[in-house]
Amino acid sequence: MLGGPGSGKGTQLKRLCSRMGIPGISVGEILRQAIVSDTFLGKKAKPYVEHGELVPDELMIQLMRLRLLQEDTQNGWIMEGYPRTAFQAEELDFVLEDFGQRLDTAIYLQLDEAVMAERSIERSRHDDTLEIIQRRLELFRERTIPVLAYYEPRQKLLRVNGNQPPDAVEAEIRQQLSDFS
Ligand code: AMP
Protein backbone atom coordinates (compact mmCIF):
# COMPACT_ATOMS: atom_id res chain seq x y z
CA MET A 1 0.00 0.00 0.00
CA LEU A 2 1.65 3.16 -1.22
CA GLY A 3 0.67 6.73 -0.46
CA GLY A 4 1.88 9.94 1.05
CA PRO A 5 1.49 11.15 4.62
CA GLY A 6 -2.18 11.33 5.60
CA SER A 7 -3.27 9.24 2.62
CA GLY A 8 -5.16 6.71 4.77
CA LYS A 9 -2.78 3.78 4.19
CA GLY A 10 -2.95 2.66 7.81
CA THR A 11 -6.77 2.72 7.85
CA GLN A 12 -7.07 0.80 4.61
CA LEU A 13 -4.43 -1.70 5.70
CA LYS A 14 -6.47 -2.62 8.79
CA ARG A 15 -9.69 -2.94 6.82
CA LEU A 16 -8.22 -5.10 4.06
CA CYS A 17 -6.29 -7.34 6.41
CA SER A 18 -9.26 -8.14 8.61
CA ARG A 19 -11.35 -8.86 5.52
CA MET A 20 -8.69 -11.07 3.94
CA GLY A 21 -7.46 -12.70 7.16
CA ILE A 22 -3.81 -11.93 6.50
CA PRO A 23 -1.33 -9.93 8.59
CA GLY A 24 -0.76 -6.24 8.02
CA ILE A 25 2.74 -4.89 8.30
CA SER A 26 2.85 -1.21 9.17
CA VAL A 27 6.45 -0.12 8.94
CA GLY A 28 5.92 3.21 10.69
CA GLU A 29 4.24 1.34 13.55
CA ILE A 30 7.16 -1.11 13.87
CA LEU A 31 9.60 1.80 14.00
CA ARG A 32 7.59 3.75 16.56
CA GLN A 33 7.32 0.69 18.83
CA ALA A 34 11.04 0.02 18.53
CA ILE A 35 11.70 3.61 19.58
CA VAL A 36 9.39 3.37 22.60
CA SER A 37 10.97 0.04 23.62
CA ASP A 38 14.41 1.56 23.03
CA THR A 39 15.70 -1.45 21.09
CA PHE A 40 18.83 -1.43 18.94
CA LEU A 41 16.70 -0.62 15.89
CA GLY A 42 14.79 2.01 17.83
CA LYS A 43 17.98 3.79 18.87
CA LYS A 44 19.22 3.89 15.28
CA ALA A 45 15.91 4.96 13.75
CA LYS A 46 14.90 7.55 16.35
CA PRO A 47 16.70 10.65 15.00
CA TYR A 48 15.33 10.07 11.50
CA VAL A 49 11.75 9.36 12.54
CA GLU A 50 11.68 12.34 14.88
CA HIS A 51 12.72 14.69 12.09
CA GLY A 52 10.46 13.20 9.44
CA GLU A 53 13.50 11.96 7.50
CA LEU A 54 13.72 8.54 5.90
CA VAL A 55 15.52 5.86 7.87
CA PRO A 56 18.50 4.67 5.74
CA ASP A 57 17.63 1.99 3.20
CA GLU A 58 20.15 -0.55 4.57
CA LEU A 59 18.50 -0.53 7.98
CA MET A 60 15.00 -0.72 6.50
CA ILE A 61 15.91 -3.65 4.25
CA GLN A 62 17.29 -5.60 7.23
CA LEU A 63 14.17 -4.82 9.21
CA MET A 64 11.84 -6.00 6.45
CA ARG A 65 13.85 -9.15 5.87
CA LEU A 66 13.48 -10.06 9.55
CA ARG A 67 9.77 -9.21 9.55
CA LEU A 68 9.06 -11.36 6.50
CA LEU A 69 10.90 -14.29 8.08
CA GLN A 70 8.22 -14.52 10.77
CA GLU A 71 5.81 -17.45 10.49
CA ASP A 72 2.63 -15.40 10.05
CA THR A 73 3.62 -14.21 6.56
CA GLN A 74 3.41 -17.66 4.96
CA ASN A 75 -0.08 -17.18 3.49
CA GLY A 76 0.28 -13.59 2.39
CA TRP A 77 0.50 -10.13 3.87
CA ILE A 78 -0.14 -6.51 3.12
CA MET A 79 2.36 -3.83 4.01
CA GLU A 80 2.08 -0.10 4.22
CA GLY A 81 4.77 2.54 4.35
CA TYR A 82 7.13 0.25 2.47
CA PRO A 83 8.73 0.49 -0.05
CA ARG A 84 9.29 4.23 0.19
CA THR A 85 12.22 4.48 -2.21
CA ALA A 86 12.89 2.87 -5.60
CA PHE A 87 15.88 1.10 -4.04
CA GLN A 88 13.67 -0.43 -1.33
CA ALA A 89 11.23 -1.60 -4.03
CA GLU A 90 13.97 -3.36 -5.93
CA GLU A 91 15.47 -4.89 -2.80
CA LEU A 92 12.04 -6.07 -1.65
CA ASP A 93 11.74 -8.13 -4.82
CA PHE A 94 15.15 -9.70 -4.11
CA VAL A 95 14.17 -10.54 -0.53
CA LEU A 96 10.87 -12.05 -1.67
CA GLU A 97 12.64 -14.08 -4.32
CA ASP A 98 14.95 -15.49 -1.62
CA PHE A 99 11.88 -16.47 0.40
CA GLY A 100 10.00 -17.98 -2.57
CA GLN A 101 7.35 -15.25 -2.40
CA ARG A 102 6.37 -12.48 -4.79
CA LEU A 103 4.57 -9.20 -4.66
CA ASP A 104 1.27 -9.35 -6.57
CA THR A 105 0.02 -5.79 -6.42
CA ALA A 106 1.04 -2.32 -5.34
CA ILE A 107 -1.98 -0.22 -4.38
CA TYR A 108 -1.34 3.50 -4.67
CA LEU A 109 -3.68 5.82 -2.76
CA GLN A 110 -3.56 8.91 -4.90
CA LEU A 111 -4.51 12.20 -3.18
CA ASP A 112 -4.23 15.90 -3.80
CA GLU A 113 -1.28 17.26 -1.90
CA ALA A 114 -3.52 19.81 -0.14
CA VAL A 115 -5.67 16.97 1.24
CA MET A 116 -2.61 15.09 2.48
CA ALA A 117 -1.31 18.21 4.19
CA GLU A 118 -4.67 18.92 5.81
CA ARG A 119 -5.11 15.35 7.08
CA SER A 120 -1.52 15.20 8.36
CA ILE A 121 -2.06 18.40 10.32
CA GLU A 122 -5.34 17.11 11.79
CA ARG A 123 -3.92 13.83 13.06
CA SER A 124 -0.44 15.10 13.85
CA ARG A 125 1.33 13.66 16.84
CA HIS A 126 2.63 15.98 19.53
CA ASP A 127 6.09 16.19 18.00
CA ASP A 128 4.86 16.82 14.44
CA THR A 129 5.54 20.39 13.53
CA LEU A 130 4.34 21.96 10.29
CA GLU A 131 7.92 21.91 9.15
CA ILE A 132 8.15 18.13 9.67
CA ILE A 133 4.88 17.58 7.82
CA GLN A 134 6.21 19.66 4.91
CA ARG A 135 9.40 17.61 4.92
CA ARG A 136 7.42 14.34 4.79
CA LEU A 137 5.48 15.63 1.80
CA GLU A 138 8.67 16.70 0.08
CA LEU A 139 10.30 13.29 0.65
CA PHE A 140 7.17 11.61 -0.63
CA ARG A 141 7.38 13.62 -3.85
CA GLU A 142 11.12 13.11 -4.30
CA ARG A 143 11.70 9.57 -3.06
CA THR A 144 8.40 7.69 -3.09
CA ILE A 145 6.77 8.87 -6.32
CA PRO A 146 9.62 7.12 -8.25
CA VAL A 147 8.43 3.82 -6.71
CA LEU A 148 5.38 4.07 -8.99
CA ALA A 149 7.65 3.96 -12.01
CA TYR A 150 9.05 0.69 -10.67
CA TYR A 151 5.69 -1.09 -10.44
CA GLU A 152 3.86 0.47 -13.37
CA PRO A 153 5.81 -1.16 -16.24
CA ARG A 154 5.62 -4.46 -14.35
CA GLN A 155 1.82 -4.20 -14.51
CA LYS A 156 1.51 -4.33 -10.74
CA LEU A 157 0.25 -0.86 -9.97
CA LEU A 158 -3.35 -0.07 -9.02
CA ARG A 159 -4.20 3.60 -8.62
CA VAL A 160 -7.04 4.37 -6.25
CA ASN A 161 -8.65 7.75 -5.59
CA GLY A 162 -7.72 8.44 -1.97
CA ASN A 163 -9.53 11.80 -1.76
CA GLN A 164 -12.77 9.98 -0.93
CA PRO A 165 -14.06 8.92 2.51
CA PRO A 166 -12.61 5.62 3.87
CA ASP A 167 -15.61 3.43 2.91
CA ALA A 168 -15.47 4.61 -0.70
CA VAL A 169 -11.69 4.11 -0.84
CA GLU A 170 -12.07 0.58 0.50
CA ALA A 171 -14.81 -0.20 -2.02
CA GLU A 172 -12.66 1.08 -4.86
CA ILE A 173 -9.67 -0.99 -3.73
CA ARG A 174 -11.77 -4.14 -3.54
CA GLN A 175 -13.32 -3.47 -6.94
CA GLN A 176 -9.94 -2.88 -8.57
CA LEU A 177 -8.44 -5.95 -6.92
CA SER A 178 -11.23 -8.16 -8.24
CA ASP A 179 -10.90 -6.66 -11.75
CA PHE A 180 -7.15 -7.18 -11.54
CA SER A 181 -7.14 -10.86 -10.56
P1 AMP B 1 4.75 6.51 8.80
O1 AMP B 1 4.01 6.17 10.02
O2 AMP B 1 4.59 5.47 7.71
O3 AMP B 1 4.51 7.90 8.31
O4 AMP B 1 6.32 6.46 9.18
C1 AMP B 1 6.85 7.27 10.21
C2 AMP B 1 8.33 7.51 9.98
O5 AMP B 1 9.04 6.27 9.95
C3 AMP B 1 8.68 8.19 8.66
O6 AMP B 1 8.55 9.59 8.74
C4 AMP B 1 10.12 7.75 8.49
O7 AMP B 1 10.98 8.49 9.34
C5 AMP B 1 10.10 6.32 8.99
N1 AMP B 1 9.80 5.34 7.92
C6 AMP B 1 8.66 4.63 7.77
N2 AMP B 1 8.72 3.82 6.70
C7 AMP B 1 9.95 4.03 6.16
C8 AMP B 1 10.63 3.48 5.03
N3 AMP B 1 10.06 2.57 4.22
N4 AMP B 1 11.89 3.93 4.77
C9 AMP B 1 12.48 4.83 5.57
N5 AMP B 1 11.90 5.39 6.64
C10 AMP B 1 10.65 4.99 6.95
PDB file of C-alpha atoms and ligand atoms in Angstrom:
ATOM      1  CA  MET A   1       0.000   0.000   0.000  1.00  0.00           C
ATOM      2  CA  LEU A   2       1.651   3.159  -1.223  1.00  0.00           C
ATOM      3  CA  GLY A   3       0.668   6.731  -0.465  1.00  0.00           C
ATOM      4  CA  GLY A   4       1.882   9.941   1.052  1.00  0.00           C
ATOM      5  CA  PRO A   5       1.487  11.147   4.623  1.00  0.00           C
ATOM      6  CA  GLY A   6      -2.182  11.333   5.601  1.00  0.00           C
ATOM      7  CA  SER A   7      -3.268   9.240   2.618  1.00  0.00           C
ATOM      8  CA  GLY A   8      -5.160   6.712   4.766  1.00  0.00           C
ATOM      9  CA  LYS A   9      -2.776   3.778   4.187  1.00  0.00           C
ATOM     10  CA  GLY A  10      -2.952   2.662   7.809  1.00  0.00           C
ATOM     11  CA  THR A  11      -6.766   2.720   7.852  1.00  0.00           C
ATOM     12  CA  GLN A  12      -7.068   0.803   4.612  1.00  0.00           C
ATOM     13  CA  LEU A  13      -4.426  -1.704   5.704  1.00  0.00           C
ATOM     14  CA  LYS A  14      -6.465  -2.622   8.793  1.00  0.00           C
ATOM     15  CA  ARG A  15      -9.689  -2.936   6.816  1.00  0.00           C
ATOM     16  CA  LEU A  16      -8.225  -5.099   4.056  1.00  0.00           C
ATOM     17  CA  CYS A  17      -6.289  -7.344   6.412  1.00  0.00           C
ATOM     18  CA  SER A  18      -9.259  -8.138   8.611  1.00  0.00           C
ATOM     19  CA  ARG A  19     -11.353  -8.863   5.524  1.00  0.00           C
ATOM     20  CA  MET A  20      -8.694 -11.074   3.942  1.00  0.00           C
ATOM     21  CA  GLY A  21      -7.456 -12.699   7.161  1.00  0.00           C
ATOM     22  CA  ILE A  22      -3.813 -11.926   6.500  1.00  0.00           C
ATOM     23  CA  PRO A  23      -1.334  -9.930   8.587  1.00  0.00           C
ATOM     24  CA  GLY A  24      -0.758  -6.242   8.025  1.00  0.00           C
ATOM     25  CA  ILE A  25       2.741  -4.889   8.300  1.00  0.00           C
ATOM     26  CA  SER A  26       2.851  -1.214   9.167  1.00  0.00           C
ATOM     27  CA  VAL A  27       6.450  -0.121   8.937  1.00  0.00           C
ATOM     28  CA  GLY A  28       5.921   3.214  10.694  1.00  0.00           C
ATOM     29  CA  GLU A  29       4.244   1.340  13.545  1.00  0.00           C
ATOM     30  CA  ILE A  30       7.161  -1.114  13.868  1.00  0.00           C
ATOM     31  CA  LEU A  31       9.596   1.796  13.996  1.00  0.00           C
ATOM     32  CA  ARG A  32       7.586   3.753  16.560  1.00  0.00           C
ATOM     33  CA  GLN A  33       7.315   0.689  18.825  1.00  0.00           C
ATOM     34  CA  ALA A  34      11.036   0.022  18.528  1.00  0.00           C
ATOM     35  CA  ILE A  35      11.696   3.615  19.578  1.00  0.00           C
ATOM     36  CA  VAL A  36       9.389   3.366  22.605  1.00  0.00           C
ATOM     37  CA  SER A  37      10.972   0.043  23.620  1.00  0.00           C
ATOM     38  CA  ASP A  38      14.410   1.559  23.033  1.00  0.00           C
ATOM     39  CA  THR A  39      15.698  -1.451  21.087  1.00  0.00           C
ATOM     40  CA  PHE A  40      18.833  -1.435  18.939  1.00  0.00           C
ATOM     41  CA  LEU A  41      16.699  -0.624  15.887  1.00  0.00           C
ATOM     42  CA  GLY A  42      14.790   2.006  17.831  1.00  0.00           C
ATOM     43  CA  LYS A  43      17.979   3.789  18.868  1.00  0.00           C
ATOM     44  CA  LYS A  44      19.219   3.887  15.281  1.00  0.00           C
ATOM     45  CA  ALA A  45      15.906   4.961  13.753  1.00  0.00           C
ATOM     46  CA  LYS A  46      14.897   7.551  16.348  1.00  0.00           C
ATOM     47  CA  PRO A  47      16.704  10.646  15.005  1.00  0.00           C
ATOM     48  CA  TYR A  48      15.330  10.071  11.500  1.00  0.00           C
ATOM     49  CA  VAL A  49      11.749   9.358  12.537  1.00  0.00           C
ATOM     50  CA  GLU A  50      11.682  12.340  14.877  1.00  0.00           C
ATOM     51  CA  HIS A  51      12.719  14.690  12.093  1.00  0.00           C
ATOM     52  CA  GLY A  52      10.460  13.199   9.438  1.00  0.00           C
ATOM     53  CA  GLU A  53      13.500  11.961   7.502  1.00  0.00           C
ATOM     54  CA  LEU A  54      13.721   8.539   5.901  1.00  0.00           C
ATOM     55  CA  VAL A  55      15.522   5.856   7.868  1.00  0.00           C
ATOM     56  CA  PRO A  56      18.503   4.669   5.738  1.00  0.00           C
ATOM     57  CA  ASP A  57      17.628   1.988   3.195  1.00  0.00           C
ATOM     58  CA  GLU A  58      20.147  -0.545   4.569  1.00  0.00           C
ATOM     59  CA  LEU A  59      18.501  -0.528   7.980  1.00  0.00           C
ATOM     60  CA  MET A  60      15.005  -0.725   6.502  1.00  0.00           C
ATOM     61  CA  ILE A  61      15.905  -3.648   4.255  1.00  0.00           C
ATOM     62  CA  GLN A  62      17.294  -5.603   7.228  1.00  0.00           C
ATOM     63  CA  LEU A  63      14.169  -4.822   9.213  1.00  0.00           C
ATOM     64  CA  MET A  64      11.839  -6.001   6.455  1.00  0.00           C
ATOM     65  CA  ARG A  65      13.847  -9.155   5.866  1.00  0.00           C
ATOM     66  CA  LEU A  66      13.477 -10.058   9.547  1.00  0.00           C
ATOM     67  CA  ARG A  67       9.765  -9.209   9.549  1.00  0.00           C
ATOM     68  CA  LEU A  68       9.062 -11.356   6.495  1.00  0.00           C
ATOM     69  CA  LEU A  69      10.896 -14.286   8.078  1.00  0.00           C
ATOM     70  CA  GLN A  70       8.217 -14.524  10.767  1.00  0.00           C
ATOM     71  CA  GLU A  71       5.810 -17.451  10.490  1.00  0.00           C
ATOM     72  CA  ASP A  72       2.632 -15.398  10.047  1.00  0.00           C
ATOM     73  CA  THR A  73       3.621 -14.210   6.558  1.00  0.00           C
ATOM     74  CA  GLN A  74       3.407 -17.656   4.961  1.00  0.00           C
ATOM     75  CA  ASN A  75      -0.075 -17.175   3.490  1.00  0.00           C
ATOM     76  CA  GLY A  76       0.277 -13.594   2.389  1.00  0.00           C
ATOM     77  CA  TRP A  77       0.499 -10.133   3.867  1.00  0.00           C
ATOM     78  CA  ILE A  78      -0.141  -6.510   3.120  1.00  0.00           C
ATOM     79  CA  MET A  79       2.361  -3.832   4.012  1.00  0.00           C
ATOM     80  CA  GLU A  80       2.083  -0.099   4.222  1.00  0.00           C
ATOM     81  CA  GLY A  81       4.770   2.538   4.350  1.00  0.00           C
ATOM     82  CA  TYR A  82       7.132   0.251   2.472  1.00  0.00           C
ATOM     83  CA  PRO A  83       8.727   0.490  -0.047  1.00  0.00           C
ATOM     84  CA  ARG A  84       9.294   4.228   0.185  1.00  0.00           C
ATOM     85  CA  THR A  85      12.224   4.478  -2.212  1.00  0.00           C
ATOM     86  CA  ALA A  86      12.892   2.868  -5.595  1.00  0.00           C
ATOM     87  CA  PHE A  87      15.879   1.097  -4.035  1.00  0.00           C
ATOM     88  CA  GLN A  88      13.666  -0.431  -1.332  1.00  0.00           C
ATOM     89  CA  ALA A  89      11.231  -1.595  -4.034  1.00  0.00           C
ATOM     90  CA  GLU A  90      13.967  -3.363  -5.931  1.00  0.00           C
ATOM     91  CA  GLU A  91      15.466  -4.891  -2.798  1.00  0.00           C
ATOM     92  CA  LEU A  92      12.039  -6.067  -1.649  1.00  0.00           C
ATOM     93  CA  ASP A  93      11.744  -8.129  -4.819  1.00  0.00           C
ATOM     94  CA  PHE A  94      15.147  -9.698  -4.110  1.00  0.00           C
ATOM     95  CA  VAL A  95      14.174 -10.537  -0.528  1.00  0.00           C
ATOM     96  CA  LEU A  96      10.874 -12.052  -1.672  1.00  0.00           C
ATOM     97  CA  GLU A  97      12.645 -14.083  -4.322  1.00  0.00           C
ATOM     98  CA  ASP A  98      14.948 -15.486  -1.624  1.00  0.00           C
ATOM     99  CA  PHE A  99      11.876 -16.466   0.398  1.00  0.00           C
ATOM    100  CA  GLY A 100       9.997 -17.983  -2.565  1.00  0.00           C
ATOM    101  CA  GLN A 101       7.353 -15.250  -2.404  1.00  0.00           C
ATOM    102  CA  ARG A 102       6.373 -12.483  -4.793  1.00  0.00           C
ATOM    103  CA  LEU A 103       4.566  -9.197  -4.657  1.00  0.00           C
ATOM    104  CA  ASP A 104       1.270  -9.348  -6.568  1.00  0.00           C
ATOM    105  CA  THR A 105       0.019  -5.786  -6.415  1.00  0.00           C
ATOM    106  CA  ALA A 106       1.041  -2.315  -5.335  1.00  0.00           C
ATOM    107  CA  ILE A 107      -1.984  -0.216  -4.380  1.00  0.00           C
ATOM    108  CA  TYR A 108      -1.343   3.499  -4.666  1.00  0.00           C
ATOM    109  CA  LEU A 109      -3.676   5.818  -2.756  1.00  0.00           C
ATOM    110  CA  GLN A 110      -3.558   8.914  -4.903  1.00  0.00           C
ATOM    111  CA  LEU A 111      -4.508  12.205  -3.185  1.00  0.00           C
ATOM    112  CA  ASP A 112      -4.230  15.905  -3.799  1.00  0.00           C
ATOM    113  CA  GLU A 113      -1.281  17.263  -1.898  1.00  0.00           C
ATOM    114  CA  ALA A 114      -3.516  19.810  -0.141  1.00  0.00           C
ATOM    115  CA  VAL A 115      -5.675  16.971   1.241  1.00  0.00           C
ATOM    116  CA  MET A 116      -2.606  15.092   2.475  1.00  0.00           C
ATOM    117  CA  ALA A 117      -1.311  18.215   4.192  1.00  0.00           C
ATOM    118  CA  GLU A 118      -4.675  18.922   5.812  1.00  0.00           C
ATOM    119  CA  ARG A 119      -5.107  15.347   7.081  1.00  0.00           C
ATOM    120  CA  SER A 120      -1.521  15.200   8.361  1.00  0.00           C
ATOM    121  CA  ILE A 121      -2.055  18.396  10.320  1.00  0.00           C
ATOM    122  CA  GLU A 122      -5.336  17.107  11.786  1.00  0.00           C
ATOM    123  CA  ARG A 123      -3.920  13.831  13.058  1.00  0.00           C
ATOM    124  CA  SER A 124      -0.437  15.104  13.847  1.00  0.00           C
ATOM    125  CA  ARG A 125       1.335  13.659  16.840  1.00  0.00           C
ATOM    126  CA  HIS A 126       2.632  15.983  19.532  1.00  0.00           C
ATOM    127  CA  ASP A 127       6.093  16.187  18.001  1.00  0.00           C
ATOM    128  CA  ASP A 128       4.857  16.818  14.435  1.00  0.00           C
ATOM    129  CA  THR A 129       5.538  20.391  13.534  1.00  0.00           C
ATOM    130  CA  LEU A 130       4.341  21.963  10.292  1.00  0.00           C
ATOM    131  CA  GLU A 131       7.917  21.905   9.149  1.00  0.00           C
ATOM    132  CA  ILE A 132       8.146  18.130   9.667  1.00  0.00           C
ATOM    133  CA  ILE A 133       4.877  17.579   7.820  1.00  0.00           C
ATOM    134  CA  GLN A 134       6.212  19.661   4.912  1.00  0.00           C
ATOM    135  CA  ARG A 135       9.401  17.609   4.924  1.00  0.00           C
ATOM    136  CA  ARG A 136       7.424  14.338   4.794  1.00  0.00           C
ATOM    137  CA  LEU A 137       5.477  15.632   1.802  1.00  0.00           C
ATOM    138  CA  GLU A 138       8.673  16.699   0.080  1.00  0.00           C
ATOM    139  CA  LEU A 139      10.301  13.293   0.646  1.00  0.00           C
ATOM    140  CA  PHE A 140       7.170  11.608  -0.632  1.00  0.00           C
ATOM    141  CA  ARG A 141       7.384  13.624  -3.851  1.00  0.00           C
ATOM    142  CA  GLU A 142      11.120  13.109  -4.301  1.00  0.00           C
ATOM    143  CA  ARG A 143      11.697   9.567  -3.058  1.00  0.00           C
ATOM    144  CA  THR A 144       8.397   7.688  -3.091  1.00  0.00           C
ATOM    145  CA  ILE A 145       6.765   8.867  -6.323  1.00  0.00           C
ATOM    146  CA  PRO A 146       9.616   7.119  -8.255  1.00  0.00           C
ATOM    147  CA  VAL A 147       8.433   3.820  -6.708  1.00  0.00           C
ATOM    148  CA  LEU A 148       5.378   4.069  -8.987  1.00  0.00           C
ATOM    149  CA  ALA A 149       7.652   3.965 -12.011  1.00  0.00           C
ATOM    150  CA  TYR A 150       9.048   0.687 -10.668  1.00  0.00           C
ATOM    151  CA  TYR A 151       5.688  -1.088 -10.438  1.00  0.00           C
ATOM    152  CA  GLU A 152       3.856   0.472 -13.374  1.00  0.00           C
ATOM    153  CA  PRO A 153       5.806  -1.165 -16.237  1.00  0.00           C
ATOM    154  CA  ARG A 154       5.622  -4.461 -14.347  1.00  0.00           C
ATOM    155  CA  GLN A 155       1.822  -4.202 -14.507  1.00  0.00           C
ATOM    156  CA  LYS A 156       1.508  -4.334 -10.742  1.00  0.00           C
ATOM    157  CA  LEU A 157       0.249  -0.858  -9.966  1.00  0.00           C
ATOM    158  CA  LEU A 158      -3.352  -0.068  -9.017  1.00  0.00           C
ATOM    159  CA  ARG A 159      -4.200   3.603  -8.617  1.00  0.00           C
ATOM    160  CA  VAL A 160      -7.041   4.372  -6.247  1.00  0.00           C
ATOM    161  CA  ASN A 161      -8.651   7.751  -5.590  1.00  0.00           C
ATOM    162  CA  GLY A 162      -7.722   8.440  -1.969  1.00  0.00           C
ATOM    163  CA  ASN A 163      -9.533  11.802  -1.764  1.00  0.00           C
ATOM    164  CA  GLN A 164     -12.768   9.975  -0.929  1.00  0.00           C
ATOM    165  CA  PRO A 165     -14.065   8.915   2.514  1.00  0.00           C
ATOM    166  CA  PRO A 166     -12.615   5.616   3.873  1.00  0.00           C
ATOM    167  CA  ASP A 167     -15.613   3.426   2.909  1.00  0.00           C
ATOM    168  CA  ALA A 168     -15.467   4.610  -0.695  1.00  0.00           C
ATOM    169  CA  VAL A 169     -11.694   4.110  -0.845  1.00  0.00           C
ATOM    170  CA  GLU A 170     -12.074   0.579   0.503  1.00  0.00           C
ATOM    171  CA  ALA A 171     -14.814  -0.204  -2.024  1.00  0.00           C
ATOM    172  CA  GLU A 172     -12.658   1.077  -4.860  1.00  0.00           C
ATOM    173  CA  ILE A 173      -9.668  -0.988  -3.735  1.00  0.00           C
ATOM    174  CA  ARG A 174     -11.772  -4.140  -3.541  1.00  0.00           C
ATOM    175  CA  GLN A 175     -13.316  -3.465  -6.941  1.00  0.00           C
ATOM    176  CA  GLN A 176      -9.945  -2.876  -8.570  1.00  0.00           C
ATOM    177  CA  LEU A 177      -8.443  -5.955  -6.924  1.00  0.00           C
ATOM    178  CA  SER A 178     -11.234  -8.159  -8.238  1.00  0.00           C
ATOM    179  CA  ASP A 179     -10.895  -6.665 -11.752  1.00  0.00           C
ATOM    180  CA  PHE A 180      -7.154  -7.176 -11.535  1.00  0.00           C
ATOM    181  CA  SER A 181      -7.142 -10.862 -10.563  1.00  0.00           C
TER     182      SER A 181
HETATM  183  P1  AMP B   1       4.755   6.506   8.796  1.00  0.00           P
HETATM  184  O1  AMP B   1       4.015   6.168  10.019  1.00  0.00           O
HETATM  185  O2  AMP B   1       4.594   5.475   7.711  1.00  0.00           O
HETATM  186  O3  AMP B   1       4.512   7.900   8.306  1.00  0.00           O
HETATM  187  O4  AMP B   1       6.323   6.455   9.178  1.00  0.00           O
HETATM  188  C1  AMP B   1       6.846   7.273  10.205  1.00  0.00           C
HETATM  189  C2  AMP B   1       8.329   7.512   9.978  1.00  0.00           C
HETATM  190  O5  AMP B   1       9.042   6.270   9.948  1.00  0.00           O
HETATM  191  C3  AMP B   1       8.677   8.193   8.658  1.00  0.00           C
HETATM  192  O6  AMP B   1       8.547   9.595   8.736  1.00  0.00           O
HETATM  193  C4  AMP B   1      10.121   7.747   8.491  1.00  0.00           C
HETATM  194  O7  AMP B   1      10.979   8.488   9.345  1.00  0.00           O
HETATM  195  C5  AMP B   1      10.102   6.324   8.995  1.00  0.00           C
HETATM  196  N1  AMP B   1       9.799   5.344   7.922  1.00  0.00           N
HETATM  197  C6  AMP B   1       8.657   4.634   7.766  1.00  0.00           C
HETATM  198  N2  AMP B   1       8.722   3.817   6.699  1.00  0.00           N
HETATM  199  C7  AMP B   1       9.955   4.027   6.157  1.00  0.00           C
HETATM  200  C8  AMP B   1      10.631   3.482   5.026  1.00  0.00           C
HETATM  201  N3  AMP B   1      10.057   2.569   4.225  1.00  0.00           N
HETATM  202  N4  AMP B   1      11.888   3.930   4.771  1.00  0.00           N
HETATM  203  C9  AMP B   1      12.475   4.834   5.567  1.00  0.00           C
HETATM  204  N5  AMP B   1      11.897   5.390   6.642  1.00  0.00           N
HETATM  205  C10 AMP B   1      10.651   4.989   6.945  1.00  0.00           C
END
